[in-house]
Coordinates of C-alpha atoms in Angstrom, one line a residue:
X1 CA 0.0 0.0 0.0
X2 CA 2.2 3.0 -1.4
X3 CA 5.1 1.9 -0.1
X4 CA 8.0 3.9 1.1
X5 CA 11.1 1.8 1.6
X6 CA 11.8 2.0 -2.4
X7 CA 13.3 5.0 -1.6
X8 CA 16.8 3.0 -0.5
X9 CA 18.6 6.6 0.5
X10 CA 15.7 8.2 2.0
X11 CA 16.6 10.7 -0.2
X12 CA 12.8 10.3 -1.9
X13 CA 9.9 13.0 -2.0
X14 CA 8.1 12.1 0.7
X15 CA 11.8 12.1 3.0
X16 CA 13.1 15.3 1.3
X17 CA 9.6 16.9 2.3
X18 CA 9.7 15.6 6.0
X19 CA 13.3 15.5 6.9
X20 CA 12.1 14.8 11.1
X21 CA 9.9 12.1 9.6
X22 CA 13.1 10.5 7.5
X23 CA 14.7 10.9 10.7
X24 CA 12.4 9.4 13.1
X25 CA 11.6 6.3 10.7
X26 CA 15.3 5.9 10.5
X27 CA 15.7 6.0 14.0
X28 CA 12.7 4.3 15.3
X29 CA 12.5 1.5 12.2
X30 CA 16.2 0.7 11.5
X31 CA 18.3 1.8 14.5
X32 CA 19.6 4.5 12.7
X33 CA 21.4 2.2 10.0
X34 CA 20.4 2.9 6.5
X35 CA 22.3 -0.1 5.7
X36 CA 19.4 -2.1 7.6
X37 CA 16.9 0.4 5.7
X38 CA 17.9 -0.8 2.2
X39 CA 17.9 -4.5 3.5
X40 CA 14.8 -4.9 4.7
X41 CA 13.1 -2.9 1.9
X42 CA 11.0 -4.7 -1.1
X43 CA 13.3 -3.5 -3.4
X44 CA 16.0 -5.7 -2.3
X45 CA 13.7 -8.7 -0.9
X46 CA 12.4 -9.2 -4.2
X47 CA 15.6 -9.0 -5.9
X48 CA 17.0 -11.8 -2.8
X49 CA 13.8 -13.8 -3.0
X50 CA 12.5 -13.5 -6.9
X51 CA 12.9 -17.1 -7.2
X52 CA 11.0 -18.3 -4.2
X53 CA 8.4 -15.3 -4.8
X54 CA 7.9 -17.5 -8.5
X55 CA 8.3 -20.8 -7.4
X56 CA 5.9 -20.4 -4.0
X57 CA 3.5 -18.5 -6.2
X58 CA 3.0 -15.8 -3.7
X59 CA 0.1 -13.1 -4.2
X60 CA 1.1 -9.4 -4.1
X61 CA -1.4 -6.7 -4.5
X62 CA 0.0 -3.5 -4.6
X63 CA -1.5 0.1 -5.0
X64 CA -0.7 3.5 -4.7
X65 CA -2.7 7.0 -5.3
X66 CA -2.5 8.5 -8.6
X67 CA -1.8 11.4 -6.8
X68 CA 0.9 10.0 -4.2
X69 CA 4.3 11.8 -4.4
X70 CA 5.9 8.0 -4.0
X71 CA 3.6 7.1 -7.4
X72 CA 7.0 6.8 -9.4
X73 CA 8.6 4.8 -6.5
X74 CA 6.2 2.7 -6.5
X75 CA 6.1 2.3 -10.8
X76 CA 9.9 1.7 -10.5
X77 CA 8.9 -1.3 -7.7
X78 CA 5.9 -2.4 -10.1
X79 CA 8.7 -2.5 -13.2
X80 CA 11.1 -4.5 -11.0
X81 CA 8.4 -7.1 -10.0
X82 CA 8.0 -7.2 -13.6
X83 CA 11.2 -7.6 -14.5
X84 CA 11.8 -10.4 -12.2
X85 CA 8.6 -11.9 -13.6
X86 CA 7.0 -12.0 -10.2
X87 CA 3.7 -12.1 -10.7
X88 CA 1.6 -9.6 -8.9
X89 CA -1.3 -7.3 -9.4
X90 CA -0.8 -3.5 -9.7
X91 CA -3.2 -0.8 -9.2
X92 CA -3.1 3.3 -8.9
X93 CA -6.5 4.8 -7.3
X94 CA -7.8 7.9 -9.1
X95 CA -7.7 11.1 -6.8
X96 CA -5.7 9.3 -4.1
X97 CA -3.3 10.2 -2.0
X98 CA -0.8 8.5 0.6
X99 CA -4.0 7.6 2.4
X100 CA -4.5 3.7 3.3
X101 CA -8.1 4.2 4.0
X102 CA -8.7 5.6 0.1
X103 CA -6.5 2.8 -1.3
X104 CA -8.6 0.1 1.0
X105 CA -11.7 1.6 0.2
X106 CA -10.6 1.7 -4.0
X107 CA -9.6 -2.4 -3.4
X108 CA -13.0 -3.2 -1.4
X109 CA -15.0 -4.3 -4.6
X110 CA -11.8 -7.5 -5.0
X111 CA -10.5 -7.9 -0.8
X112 CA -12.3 -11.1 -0.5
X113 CA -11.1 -12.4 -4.0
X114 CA -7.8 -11.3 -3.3
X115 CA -7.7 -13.1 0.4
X116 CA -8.9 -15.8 -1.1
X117 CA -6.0 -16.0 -3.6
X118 CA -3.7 -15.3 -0.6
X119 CA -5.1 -17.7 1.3
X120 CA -4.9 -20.4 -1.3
X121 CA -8.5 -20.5 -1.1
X122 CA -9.0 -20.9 -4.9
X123 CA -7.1 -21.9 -7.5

C-alpha cells in the first residue's frame, strides 16, 4: 500500500519533504542504520527472493494514489516485479493520496477475492 522503503537513501519526496519524519523512521525503524533500511526494503527482498516469490506463487497486490508523491517509487517497484517476472497485481486509485483508508476503500469491490488467492482459497 504505497510503499515507502523503495526510496533506498531516503533521499525520496516524501523524506526530502519531511526531513524529522526521514529521521524518526530511521531512527525508530532501523536503529539509525540505513544499511538495515535498504535490506529490509522490497526493493532488495524481491531482488534476494524473486525465485522463491515465482516458485511459491506468492500473491502481491500492490496500489498507490494516482496522486501519491511515491507514485513513481512505486512504478519503479511495479517494473522490478516485472522484470523479475513475479507475478503480482498492480493498481493506482484515481484522486488518491498517501491515504490507506482511500486505497482500502478503492480495493474493497476485489479484498475477498484477493484473500482468497492469498489464502490459497481458490485456485
Amino acid at each position: 500500500m504505497a510503499g515507502g522503503p523503495f526510496d533506498l537513501e531516503l533521499e525520496g519526496p516524501r523524506a526530502l519533504q519531511s526531513p524529522i519524519l526521514r529521521e524518526r523512521v530511521l531512527r525508530e525503524v532501523c536503529g539509525n542504520d540505513l544499511e538495515y533500511f535498504k535490506a529490509i526494503s522490497p526493493l532488495t527482498l524481491a531482488d534476494q527472493a524473486s525465485a522463491a516469490l515465482r516458485d511459491e506463487h506468492v500473491v502481491i497486490r500492490q496500489a498507490v494514489g494516482e496522486e501519491d508523491d511515491t507514485r513513481e517509487l512505486n512504478r519503479l517497484f511495479h517494473d522490478r516485479m516485472t522484470e523479475l517476472n513475479i507475478a503480482h497485481e498492480y493498481y493506482e486509485v484515481p484522486r488518491a493520496r498517501h491515504e490507506a483508508l482511500a486505497l482500502l476503500k478503492a480495493l474493497a469491490s476485489d479484498n475477498g477475492g484477493f484473500y482468497r488467492r492469498a489464502l490459497g482459497l481458490v485456485e
